[in-house]
Tab-separated table of C-alpha atoms and ligand atoms in Angstrom:
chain	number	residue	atom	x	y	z
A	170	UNK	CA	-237.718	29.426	141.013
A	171	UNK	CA	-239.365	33.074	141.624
A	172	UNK	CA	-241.807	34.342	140.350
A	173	UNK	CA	-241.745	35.754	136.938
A	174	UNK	CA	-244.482	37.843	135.214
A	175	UNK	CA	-244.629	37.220	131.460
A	176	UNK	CA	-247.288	39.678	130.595
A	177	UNK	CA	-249.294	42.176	132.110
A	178	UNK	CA	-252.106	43.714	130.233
A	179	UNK	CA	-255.953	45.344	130.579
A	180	UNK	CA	-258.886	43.926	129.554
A	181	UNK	CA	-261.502	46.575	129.730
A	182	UNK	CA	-261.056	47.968	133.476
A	183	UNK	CA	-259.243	44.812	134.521
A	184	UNK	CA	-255.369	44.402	134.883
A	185	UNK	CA	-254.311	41.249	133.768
A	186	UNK	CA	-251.218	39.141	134.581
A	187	UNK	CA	-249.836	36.081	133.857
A	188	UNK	CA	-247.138	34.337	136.021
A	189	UNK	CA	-244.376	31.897	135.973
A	190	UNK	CA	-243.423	30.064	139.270
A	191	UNK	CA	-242.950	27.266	140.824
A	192	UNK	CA	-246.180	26.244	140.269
A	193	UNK	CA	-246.447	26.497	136.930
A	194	UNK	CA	-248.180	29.283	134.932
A	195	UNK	CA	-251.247	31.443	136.618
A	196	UNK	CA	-253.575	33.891	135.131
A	197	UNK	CA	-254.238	37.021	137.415
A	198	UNK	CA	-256.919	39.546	137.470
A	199	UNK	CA	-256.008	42.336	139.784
A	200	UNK	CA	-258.052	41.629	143.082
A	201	UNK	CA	-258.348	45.470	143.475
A	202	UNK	CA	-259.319	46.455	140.345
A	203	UNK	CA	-260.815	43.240	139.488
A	204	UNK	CA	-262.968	41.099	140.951
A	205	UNK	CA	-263.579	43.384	144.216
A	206	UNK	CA	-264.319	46.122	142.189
A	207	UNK	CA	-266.586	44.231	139.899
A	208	UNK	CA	-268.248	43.224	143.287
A	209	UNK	CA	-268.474	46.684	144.805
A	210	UNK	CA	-270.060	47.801	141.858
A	211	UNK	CA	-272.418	45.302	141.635
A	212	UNK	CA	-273.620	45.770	145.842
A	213	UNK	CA	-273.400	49.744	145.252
A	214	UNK	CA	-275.832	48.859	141.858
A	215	UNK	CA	-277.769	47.069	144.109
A	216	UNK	CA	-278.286	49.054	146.888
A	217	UNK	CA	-279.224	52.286	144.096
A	218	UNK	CA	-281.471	50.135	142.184
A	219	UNK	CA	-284.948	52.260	141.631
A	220	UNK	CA	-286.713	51.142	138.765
A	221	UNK	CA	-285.781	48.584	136.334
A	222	UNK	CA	-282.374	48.340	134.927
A	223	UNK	CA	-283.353	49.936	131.171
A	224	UNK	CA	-283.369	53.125	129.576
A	225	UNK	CA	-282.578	55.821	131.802
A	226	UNK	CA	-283.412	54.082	134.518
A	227	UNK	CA	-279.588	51.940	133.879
A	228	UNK	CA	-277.920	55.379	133.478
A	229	UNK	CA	-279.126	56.599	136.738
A	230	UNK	CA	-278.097	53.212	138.342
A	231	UNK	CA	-274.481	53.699	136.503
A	232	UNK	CA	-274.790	57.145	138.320
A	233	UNK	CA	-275.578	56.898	141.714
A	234	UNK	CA	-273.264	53.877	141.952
A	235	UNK	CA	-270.317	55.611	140.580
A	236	UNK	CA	-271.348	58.330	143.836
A	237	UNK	CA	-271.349	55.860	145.978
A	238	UNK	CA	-268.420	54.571	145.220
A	239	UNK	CA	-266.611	57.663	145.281
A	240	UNK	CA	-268.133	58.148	148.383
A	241	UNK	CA	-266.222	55.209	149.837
A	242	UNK	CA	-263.207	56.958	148.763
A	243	UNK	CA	-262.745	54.940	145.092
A	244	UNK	CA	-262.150	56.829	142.453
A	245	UNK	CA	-264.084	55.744	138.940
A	246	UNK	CA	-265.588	57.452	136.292
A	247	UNK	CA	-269.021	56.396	135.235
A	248	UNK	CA	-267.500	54.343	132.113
A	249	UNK	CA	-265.609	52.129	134.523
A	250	UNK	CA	-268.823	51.394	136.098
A	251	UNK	CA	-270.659	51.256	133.112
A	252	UNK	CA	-268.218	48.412	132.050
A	253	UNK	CA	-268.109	46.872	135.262
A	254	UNK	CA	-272.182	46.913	135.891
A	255	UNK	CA	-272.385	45.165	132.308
A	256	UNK	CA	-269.513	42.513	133.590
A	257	UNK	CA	-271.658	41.521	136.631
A	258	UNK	CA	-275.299	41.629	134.607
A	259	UNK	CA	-274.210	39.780	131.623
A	260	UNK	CA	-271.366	36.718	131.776
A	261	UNK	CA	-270.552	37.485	135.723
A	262	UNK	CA	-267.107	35.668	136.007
A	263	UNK	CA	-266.280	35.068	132.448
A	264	UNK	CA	-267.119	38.036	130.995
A	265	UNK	CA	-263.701	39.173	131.532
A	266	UNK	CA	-262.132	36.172	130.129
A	267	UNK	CA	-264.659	35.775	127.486
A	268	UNK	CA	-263.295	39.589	126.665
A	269	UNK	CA	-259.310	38.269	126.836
A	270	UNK	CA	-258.698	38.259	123.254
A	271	UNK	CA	-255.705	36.247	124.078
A	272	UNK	CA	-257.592	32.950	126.121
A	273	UNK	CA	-258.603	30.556	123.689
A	274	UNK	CA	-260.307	28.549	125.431
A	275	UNK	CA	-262.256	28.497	129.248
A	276	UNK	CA	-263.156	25.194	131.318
A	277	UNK	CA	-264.966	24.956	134.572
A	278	UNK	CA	-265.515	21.955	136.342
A	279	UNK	CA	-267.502	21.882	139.114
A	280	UNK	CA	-266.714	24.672	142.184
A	281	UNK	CA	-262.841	25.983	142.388
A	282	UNK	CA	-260.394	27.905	139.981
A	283	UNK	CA	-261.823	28.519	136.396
A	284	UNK	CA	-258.911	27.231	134.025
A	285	UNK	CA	-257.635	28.885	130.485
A	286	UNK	CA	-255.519	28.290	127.515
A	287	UNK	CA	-254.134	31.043	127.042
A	288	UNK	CA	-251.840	32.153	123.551
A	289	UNK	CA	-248.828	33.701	125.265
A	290	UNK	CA	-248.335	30.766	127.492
A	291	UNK	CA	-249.606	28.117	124.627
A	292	UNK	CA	-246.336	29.659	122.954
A	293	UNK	CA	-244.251	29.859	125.319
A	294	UNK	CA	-244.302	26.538	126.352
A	295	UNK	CA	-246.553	24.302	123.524
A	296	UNK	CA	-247.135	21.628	126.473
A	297	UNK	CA	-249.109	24.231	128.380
A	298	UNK	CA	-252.486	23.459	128.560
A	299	UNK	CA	-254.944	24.933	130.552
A	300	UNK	CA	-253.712	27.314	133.355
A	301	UNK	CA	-255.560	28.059	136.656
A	302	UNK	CA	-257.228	31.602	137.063
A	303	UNK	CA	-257.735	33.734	140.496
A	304	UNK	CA	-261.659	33.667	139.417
A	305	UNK	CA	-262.859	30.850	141.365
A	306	UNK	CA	-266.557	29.473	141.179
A	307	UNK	CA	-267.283	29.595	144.719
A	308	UNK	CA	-270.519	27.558	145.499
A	309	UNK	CA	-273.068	25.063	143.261
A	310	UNK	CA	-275.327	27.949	143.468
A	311	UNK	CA	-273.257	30.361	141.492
A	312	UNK	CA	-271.777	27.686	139.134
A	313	UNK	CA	-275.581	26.573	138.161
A	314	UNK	CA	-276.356	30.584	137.762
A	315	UNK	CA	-273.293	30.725	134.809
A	316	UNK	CA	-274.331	27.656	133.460
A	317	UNK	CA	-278.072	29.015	133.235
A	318	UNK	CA	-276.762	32.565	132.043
A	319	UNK	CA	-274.732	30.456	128.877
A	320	UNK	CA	-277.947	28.689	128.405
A	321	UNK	CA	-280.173	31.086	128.079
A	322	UNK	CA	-277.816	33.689	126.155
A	323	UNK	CA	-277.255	30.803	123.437
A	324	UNK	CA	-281.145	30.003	123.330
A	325	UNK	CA	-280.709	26.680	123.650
A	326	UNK	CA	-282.397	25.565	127.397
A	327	UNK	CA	-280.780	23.832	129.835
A	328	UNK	CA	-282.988	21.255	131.656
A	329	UNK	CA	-282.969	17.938	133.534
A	330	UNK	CA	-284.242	16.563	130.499
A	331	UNK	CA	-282.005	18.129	128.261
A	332	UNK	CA	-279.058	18.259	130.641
A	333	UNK	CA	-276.180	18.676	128.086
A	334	UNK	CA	-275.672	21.169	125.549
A	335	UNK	CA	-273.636	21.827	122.766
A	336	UNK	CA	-274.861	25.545	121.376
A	337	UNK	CA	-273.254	29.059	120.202
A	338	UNK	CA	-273.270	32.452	121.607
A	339	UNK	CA	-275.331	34.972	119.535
A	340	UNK	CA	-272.650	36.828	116.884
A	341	UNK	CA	-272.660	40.069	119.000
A	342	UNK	CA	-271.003	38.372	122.221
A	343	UNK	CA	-268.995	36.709	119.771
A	344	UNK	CA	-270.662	33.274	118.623
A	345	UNK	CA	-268.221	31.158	120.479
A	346	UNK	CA	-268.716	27.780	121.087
A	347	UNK	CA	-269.838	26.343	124.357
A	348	UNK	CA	-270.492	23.019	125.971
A	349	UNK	CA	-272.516	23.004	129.412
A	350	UNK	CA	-273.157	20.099	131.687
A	351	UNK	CA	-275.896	19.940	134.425
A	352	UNK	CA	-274.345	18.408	137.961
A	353	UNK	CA	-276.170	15.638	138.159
A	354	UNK	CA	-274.501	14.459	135.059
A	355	UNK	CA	-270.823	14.055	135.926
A	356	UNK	CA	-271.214	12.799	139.327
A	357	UNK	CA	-272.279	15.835	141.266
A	358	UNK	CA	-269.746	18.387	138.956
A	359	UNK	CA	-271.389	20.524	136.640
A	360	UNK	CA	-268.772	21.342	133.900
A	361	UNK	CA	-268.586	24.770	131.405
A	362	UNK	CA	-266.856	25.203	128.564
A	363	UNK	CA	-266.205	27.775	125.832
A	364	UNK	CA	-263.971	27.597	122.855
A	365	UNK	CA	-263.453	30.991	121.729
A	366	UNK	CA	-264.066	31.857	117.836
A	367	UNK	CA	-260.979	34.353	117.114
A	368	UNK	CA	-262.409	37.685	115.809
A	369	UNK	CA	-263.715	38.230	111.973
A	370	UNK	CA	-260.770	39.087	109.696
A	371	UNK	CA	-261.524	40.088	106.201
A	372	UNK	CA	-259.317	37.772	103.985
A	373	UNK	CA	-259.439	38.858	100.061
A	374	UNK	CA	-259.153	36.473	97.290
A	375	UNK	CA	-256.627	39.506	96.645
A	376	UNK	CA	-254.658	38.307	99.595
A	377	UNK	CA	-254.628	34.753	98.705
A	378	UNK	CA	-253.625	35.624	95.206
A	379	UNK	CA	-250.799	37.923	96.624
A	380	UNK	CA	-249.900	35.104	99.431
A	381	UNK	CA	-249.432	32.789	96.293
A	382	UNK	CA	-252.559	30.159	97.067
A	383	UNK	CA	-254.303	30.922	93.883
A	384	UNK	CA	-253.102	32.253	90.792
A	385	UNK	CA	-254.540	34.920	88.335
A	386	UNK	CA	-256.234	32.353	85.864
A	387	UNK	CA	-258.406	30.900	88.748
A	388	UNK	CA	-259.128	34.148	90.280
A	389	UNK	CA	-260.677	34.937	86.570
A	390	UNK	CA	-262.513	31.518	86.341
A	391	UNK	CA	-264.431	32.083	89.832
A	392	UNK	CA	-264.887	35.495	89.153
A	393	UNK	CA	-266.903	34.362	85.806
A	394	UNK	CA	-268.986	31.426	87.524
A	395	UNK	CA	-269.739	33.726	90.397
A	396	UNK	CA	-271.088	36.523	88.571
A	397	UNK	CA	-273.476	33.914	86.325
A	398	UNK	CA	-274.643	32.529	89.645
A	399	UNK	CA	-272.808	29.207	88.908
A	400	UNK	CA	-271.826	26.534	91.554
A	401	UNK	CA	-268.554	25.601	92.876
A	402	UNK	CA	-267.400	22.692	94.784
A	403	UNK	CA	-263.959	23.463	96.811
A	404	UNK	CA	-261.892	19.957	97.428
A	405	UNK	CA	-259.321	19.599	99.384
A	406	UNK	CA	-257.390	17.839	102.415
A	407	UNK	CA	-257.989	19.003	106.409
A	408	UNK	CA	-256.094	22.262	106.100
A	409	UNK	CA	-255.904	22.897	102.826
A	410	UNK	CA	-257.371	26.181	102.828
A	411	UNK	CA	-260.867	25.375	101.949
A	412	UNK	CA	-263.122	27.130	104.383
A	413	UNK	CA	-260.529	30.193	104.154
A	414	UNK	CA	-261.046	29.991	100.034
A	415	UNK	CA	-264.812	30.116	100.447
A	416	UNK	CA	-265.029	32.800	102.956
A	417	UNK	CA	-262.145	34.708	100.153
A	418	UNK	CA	-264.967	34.232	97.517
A	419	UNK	CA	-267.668	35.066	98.935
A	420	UNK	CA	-266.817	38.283	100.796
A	421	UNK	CA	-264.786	39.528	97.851
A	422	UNK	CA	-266.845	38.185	94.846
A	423	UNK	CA	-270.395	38.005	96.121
A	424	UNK	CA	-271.831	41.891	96.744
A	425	UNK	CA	-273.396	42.222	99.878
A	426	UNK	CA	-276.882	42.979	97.993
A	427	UNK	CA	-277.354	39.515	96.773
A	428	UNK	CA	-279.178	37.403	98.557
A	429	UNK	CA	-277.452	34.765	100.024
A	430	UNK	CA	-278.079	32.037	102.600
A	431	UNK	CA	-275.405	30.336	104.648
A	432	UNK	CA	-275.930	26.620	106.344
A	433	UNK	CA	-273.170	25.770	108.967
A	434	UNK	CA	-272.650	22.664	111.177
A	435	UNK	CA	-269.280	24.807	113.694
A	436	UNK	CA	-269.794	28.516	112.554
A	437	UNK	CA	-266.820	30.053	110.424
A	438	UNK	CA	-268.245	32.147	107.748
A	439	UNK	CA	-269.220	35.459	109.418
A	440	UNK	CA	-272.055	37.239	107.410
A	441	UNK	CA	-270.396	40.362	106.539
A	442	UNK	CA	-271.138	43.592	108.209
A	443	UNK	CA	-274.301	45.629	106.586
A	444	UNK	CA	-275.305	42.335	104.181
A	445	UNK	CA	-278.835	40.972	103.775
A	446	UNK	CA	-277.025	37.691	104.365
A	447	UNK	CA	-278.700	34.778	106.141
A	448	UNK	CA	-277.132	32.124	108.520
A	449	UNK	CA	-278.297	28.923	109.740
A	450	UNK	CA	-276.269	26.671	112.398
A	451	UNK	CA	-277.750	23.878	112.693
A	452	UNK	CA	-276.048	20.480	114.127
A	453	UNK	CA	-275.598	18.543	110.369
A	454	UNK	CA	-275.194	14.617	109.986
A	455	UNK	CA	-272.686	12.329	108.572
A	456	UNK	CA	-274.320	9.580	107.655
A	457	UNK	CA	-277.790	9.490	108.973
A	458	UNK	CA	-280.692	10.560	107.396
A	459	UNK	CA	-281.266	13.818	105.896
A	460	UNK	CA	-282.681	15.823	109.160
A	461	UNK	CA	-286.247	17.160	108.874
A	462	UNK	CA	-284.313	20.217	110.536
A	463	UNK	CA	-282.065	20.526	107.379
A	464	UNK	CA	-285.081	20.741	105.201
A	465	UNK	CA	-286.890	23.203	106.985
A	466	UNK	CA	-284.104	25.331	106.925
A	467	UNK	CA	-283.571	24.654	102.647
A	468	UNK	CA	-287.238	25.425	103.115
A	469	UNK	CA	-286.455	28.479	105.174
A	470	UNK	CA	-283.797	29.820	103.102
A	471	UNK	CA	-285.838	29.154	99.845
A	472	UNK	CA	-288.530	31.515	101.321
A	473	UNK	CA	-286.736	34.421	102.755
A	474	UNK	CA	-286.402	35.099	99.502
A	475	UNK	CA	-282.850	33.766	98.679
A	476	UNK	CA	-282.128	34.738	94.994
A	477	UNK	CA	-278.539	33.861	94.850
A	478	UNK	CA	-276.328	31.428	96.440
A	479	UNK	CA	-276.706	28.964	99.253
A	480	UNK	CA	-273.490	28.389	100.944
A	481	UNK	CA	-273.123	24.897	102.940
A	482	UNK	CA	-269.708	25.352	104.363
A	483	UNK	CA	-269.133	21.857	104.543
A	484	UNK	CA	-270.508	18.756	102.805
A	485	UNK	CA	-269.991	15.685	104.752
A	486	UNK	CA	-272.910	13.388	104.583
A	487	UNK	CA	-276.362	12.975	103.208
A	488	UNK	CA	-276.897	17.313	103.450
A	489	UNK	CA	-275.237	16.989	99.974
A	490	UNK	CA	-278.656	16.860	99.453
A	491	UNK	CA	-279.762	20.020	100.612
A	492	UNK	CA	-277.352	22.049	98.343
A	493	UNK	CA	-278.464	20.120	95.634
A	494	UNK	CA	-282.417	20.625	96.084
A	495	UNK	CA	-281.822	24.909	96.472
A	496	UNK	CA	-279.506	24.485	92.895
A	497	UNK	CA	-282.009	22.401	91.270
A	498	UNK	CA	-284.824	25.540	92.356
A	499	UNK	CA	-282.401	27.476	90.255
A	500	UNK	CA	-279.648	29.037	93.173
A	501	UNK	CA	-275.869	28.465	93.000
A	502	UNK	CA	-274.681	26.334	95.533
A	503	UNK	CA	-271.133	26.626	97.064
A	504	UNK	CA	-269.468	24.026	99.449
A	505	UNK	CA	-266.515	22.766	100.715
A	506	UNK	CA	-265.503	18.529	100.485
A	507	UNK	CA	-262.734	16.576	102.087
A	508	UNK	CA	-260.918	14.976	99.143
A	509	UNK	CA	-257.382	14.572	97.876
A	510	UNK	CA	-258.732	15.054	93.908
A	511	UNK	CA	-261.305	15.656	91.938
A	512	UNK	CA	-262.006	12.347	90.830
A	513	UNK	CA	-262.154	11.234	94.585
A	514	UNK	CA	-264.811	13.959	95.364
A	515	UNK	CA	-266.828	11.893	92.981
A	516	UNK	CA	-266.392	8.854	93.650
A	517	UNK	CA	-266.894	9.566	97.601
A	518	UNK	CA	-270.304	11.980	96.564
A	519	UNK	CA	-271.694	9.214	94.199
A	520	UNK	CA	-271.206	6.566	96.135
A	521	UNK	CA	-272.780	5.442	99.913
A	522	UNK	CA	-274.050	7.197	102.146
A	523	UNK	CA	-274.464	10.618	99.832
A	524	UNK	CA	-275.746	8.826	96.853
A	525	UNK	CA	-275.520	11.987	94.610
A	526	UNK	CA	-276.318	11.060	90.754
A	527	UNK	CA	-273.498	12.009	88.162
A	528	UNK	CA	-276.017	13.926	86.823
A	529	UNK	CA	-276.137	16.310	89.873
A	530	UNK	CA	-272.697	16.490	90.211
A	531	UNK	CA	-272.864	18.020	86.876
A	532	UNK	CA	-274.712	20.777	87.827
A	533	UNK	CA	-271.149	22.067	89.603
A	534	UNK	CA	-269.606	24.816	87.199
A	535	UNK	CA	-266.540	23.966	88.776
A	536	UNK	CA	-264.534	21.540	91.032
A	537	UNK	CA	-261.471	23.616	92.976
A	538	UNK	CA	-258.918	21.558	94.508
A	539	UNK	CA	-256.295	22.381	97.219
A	540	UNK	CA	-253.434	20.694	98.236
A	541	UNK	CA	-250.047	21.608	99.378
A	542	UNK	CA	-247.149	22.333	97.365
A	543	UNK	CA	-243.616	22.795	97.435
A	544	UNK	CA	-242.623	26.327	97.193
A	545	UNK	CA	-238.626	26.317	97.345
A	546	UNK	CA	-239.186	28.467	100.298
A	547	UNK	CA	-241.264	25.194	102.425
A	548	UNK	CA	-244.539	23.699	101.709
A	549	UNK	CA	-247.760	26.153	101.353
A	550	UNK	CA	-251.296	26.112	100.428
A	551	UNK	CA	-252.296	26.350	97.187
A	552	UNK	CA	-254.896	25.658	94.380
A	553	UNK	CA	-253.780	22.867	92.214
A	554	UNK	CA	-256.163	21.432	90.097
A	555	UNK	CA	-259.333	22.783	88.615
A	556	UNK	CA	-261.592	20.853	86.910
A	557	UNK	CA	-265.031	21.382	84.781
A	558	UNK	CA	-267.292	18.756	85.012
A	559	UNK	CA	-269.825	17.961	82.220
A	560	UNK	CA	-271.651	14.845	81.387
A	561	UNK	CA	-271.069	13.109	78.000
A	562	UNK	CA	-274.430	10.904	77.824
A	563	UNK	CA	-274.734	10.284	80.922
A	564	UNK	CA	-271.367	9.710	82.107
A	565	UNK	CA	-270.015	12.330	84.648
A	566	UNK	CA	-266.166	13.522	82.845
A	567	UNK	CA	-263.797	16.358	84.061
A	568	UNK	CA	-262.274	18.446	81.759
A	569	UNK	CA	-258.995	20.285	83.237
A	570	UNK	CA	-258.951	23.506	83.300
A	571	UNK	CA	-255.548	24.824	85.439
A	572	UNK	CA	-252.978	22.635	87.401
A	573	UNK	CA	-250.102	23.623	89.503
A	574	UNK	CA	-247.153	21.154	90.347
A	575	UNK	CA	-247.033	19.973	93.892
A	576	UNK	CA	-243.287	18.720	94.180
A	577	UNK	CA	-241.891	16.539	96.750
A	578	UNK	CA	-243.410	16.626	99.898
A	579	UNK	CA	-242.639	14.577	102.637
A	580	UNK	CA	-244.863	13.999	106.017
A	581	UNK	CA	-242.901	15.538	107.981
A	582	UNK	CA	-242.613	18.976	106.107
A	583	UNK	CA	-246.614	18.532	105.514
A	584	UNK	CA	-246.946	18.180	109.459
A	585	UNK	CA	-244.738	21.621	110.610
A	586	UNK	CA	-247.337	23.472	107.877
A	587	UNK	CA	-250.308	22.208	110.298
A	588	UNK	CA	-249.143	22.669	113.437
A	589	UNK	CA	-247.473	26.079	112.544
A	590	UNK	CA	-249.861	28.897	113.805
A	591	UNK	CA	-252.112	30.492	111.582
A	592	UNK	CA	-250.199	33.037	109.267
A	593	UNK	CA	-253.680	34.672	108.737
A	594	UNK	CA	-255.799	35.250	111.538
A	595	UNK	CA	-259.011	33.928	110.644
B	311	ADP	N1	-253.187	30.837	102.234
B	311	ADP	C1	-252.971	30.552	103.528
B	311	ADP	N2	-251.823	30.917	104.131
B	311	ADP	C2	-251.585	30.633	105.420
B	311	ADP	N3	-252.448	30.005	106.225
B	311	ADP	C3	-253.623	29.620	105.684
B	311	ADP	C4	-253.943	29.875	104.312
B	311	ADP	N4	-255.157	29.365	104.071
B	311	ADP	C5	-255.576	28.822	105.214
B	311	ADP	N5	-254.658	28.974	106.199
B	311	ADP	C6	-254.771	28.482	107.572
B	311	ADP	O1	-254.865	27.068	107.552
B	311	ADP	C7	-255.774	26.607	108.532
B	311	ADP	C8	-256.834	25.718	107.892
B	311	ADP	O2	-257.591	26.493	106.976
B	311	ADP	P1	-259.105	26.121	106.615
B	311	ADP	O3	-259.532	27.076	105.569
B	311	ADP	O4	-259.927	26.022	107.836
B	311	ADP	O5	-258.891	24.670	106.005
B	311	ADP	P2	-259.961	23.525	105.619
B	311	ADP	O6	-261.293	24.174	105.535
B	311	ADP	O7	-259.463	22.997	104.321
B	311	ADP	O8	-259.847	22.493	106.693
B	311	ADP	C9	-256.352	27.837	109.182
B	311	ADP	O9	-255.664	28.041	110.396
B	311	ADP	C10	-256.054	28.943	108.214
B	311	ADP	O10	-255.869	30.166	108.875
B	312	MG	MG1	-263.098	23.741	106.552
């Protein structure tokens, strides 16, 4: 079988190609413009290093690299080596895979190739996993100096004592997700990996409306609860739409000027750009005990002055808790539950381990559910039930406020939704 390429693109001053042989799929960065260039720069940047790499001092580094270069007969302009200089001083080898907007995902283990998933092969061939890279990890040394660059960037410390890690990259490098072993650990390999976050998209309660998932009457009913600084509780199957309905609501409903604090266990609510917005990530529990961590951060949020909402994007365990505390101090709370109904929600967030009290659960304005329906044109997302609940005495009761129809859906319809790729890009 030769050799096919099946794309060829740039990713900053890289070239970038990805082939098809005989042994399977490979990622390429052009050697020449690549990785030796990266590497000249960084030896000419060393060699012209005066002062300290800040200020001016970087843009005279920038310059009298890009002169030596040329020198040796290469021929760059300053913003090549301006792009190239931040490559080698900031993620080294990854940086221009952690720039590849089309690798999802990045694993190293131990010295050798650095392996990707990358979305033109995933769909290509869906049994493609991870593919190998030319980047190879060359020594212990330089694999320890990524894993320490990860660390520190994520501010969560790498140590002997704390030899595995599970933290985020700060928002501007993109807050993606990344898991970093020490050598000792797996028997001598030291492992790195990153699960890229896919870029913020701005999805409009507009667009959902438009796309069919919620209809007019709803869009009304949240709009109302919103603006009074009501709660909401979104239910709904893995899937369903929840997370996407909650970002929807709160980037179209909720103005950027209002206050409002996010708690999230896996980051996916982005603050929105120029919004006094706050955002916690903080590892939440399932069934333990409420974390002194998660109350120090109600705390937290309480105190930076948090007049609005607080947002816990999603309720799974005894942090229930939390979101109930801030709306009892007078906030709205908004949150998202895995739950096939309304009535389920509360019987699963009255009963063991969240304990809530019917009486708290009345304090929701609302109960959203999602679920799938059948469309004519295949199964979709959708709101289909939402509920007001209110306590008579003090029994917790729903009163229904909207329903849509489901139809007949079978498992296997429900499966080719889920495995379909995203239709928005979130
Ligand atoms: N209205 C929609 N149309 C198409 N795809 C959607 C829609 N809403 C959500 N999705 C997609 O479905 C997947 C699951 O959505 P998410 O909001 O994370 O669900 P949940 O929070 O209920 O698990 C995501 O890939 C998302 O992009
Ligand atoms: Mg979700």
């Amino acid at each position: 079988m030769p050799v096919k390429i099946i794309a060829n693109y740039n990713v900053g001053t890289n070239e970038v190609k990805i082939l098809k042989g005989p042994k399977g799929y490979q990622y390429i960065v052009n050697k020449e413009y690549g990785n030796n260039f990266v590497n000249e720069v960084r030896k000419a940047a060393e060699t012209s290093i005066i002062g300290q790499l800040s200020g001016s001092s970087l843009y005279k580094t920038i310059k009298s690299a890009t002169m030596l270069l040329r020198r040796k007969g290469l021929r760059v302009l300053e913003s090549d080596v301006a792009y190239a200089l931040r490559e080698s001083l900031k993620y080294r080898k990854l940086q221009v895979l952690i720039d590849d907007p089309y690798i999802e995902d990045i694993s190293v283990v131990g010295t050798g190739p650095i392996w990707v998933r990358h979305s033109i092969v995933i769909k290509e061939d869906p049994l493609a996993d991870y593919i190998q890279t030319n980047i190879i990890i060359g020594s212990e040394l330089e694999l320890l100096q990524h894993i320490s660059i990860l660390s520190e960037r994520s501010g969560r410390a790498i140590s002997k004592l704390n030899p595995i890690i599970d933290a985020n990259l700060p928002e501007e490098d993109g807050s993606h997700r990344i898991h970093l072993v020490l050598p000792e650990i797996t028997g001598g390999k030291g492992e790195i990996v990153i699960r890229k976050k896919k870029p913020y998209r701005f999805v409009s309660l507009r667009e959902l409306q438009k796309e069919g998932m919620i209809e007019e009457p709803v869009v009304s009913l949240i709009k109302k609860v919103i603006h009074e600084k009501g709660s909401l509780l979104i239910v709904g199957p893995p899937g369903s739409g929840k997370t996407t309905l909650l970002r929807a609501i709160l980037y179209s409903l909720v103005p950027p000027s209002w206050k409002v604090a996010i708690i999230e266990d896996t980051p996916e609510i982005d603050l929105p750009p120029g919004s006094s917005w706050v955002k916690y990530v903080v590892p939440l529990t399932s069934s333990k005990e409420v974390t002194l961590d998660q109350l120090t951060l109600t705390k937290a949020a309480l105190r930076s002055s948090v007049s609005k909402f607080l947002v816990v994007g999603e309720t799974r365990g005894k942090e229930a808790r939390v979101l109930v505390q801030a709306m009892n101090m007078g906030l709205g709370g908004l949150t998202t539950f895995h739950g096939g109904s309304p009535e389920e929600a509360i019987r699963r967030l009255t009963s063991h381990p969240i304990d809530l009290t019917q009486e708290q659960l009345g304090m929701f304005k609302l109960i959203i559910t999602l679920g799938f329906i059948e469309s004519g044109k295949g199964i979709k997302r959708s709101v289909i039930d939402v509920s007001m609940p209110y306590l008579d005495g003090n029994l917790l009761k729903l009163k229904r406020l909207y329903q849509r129809k489901t139809g007949e859906i079978t498992e296997e319809k429900l499966m080719e939704v889920l495995t379909e790729k995203p239709a928005l890009n979130l």
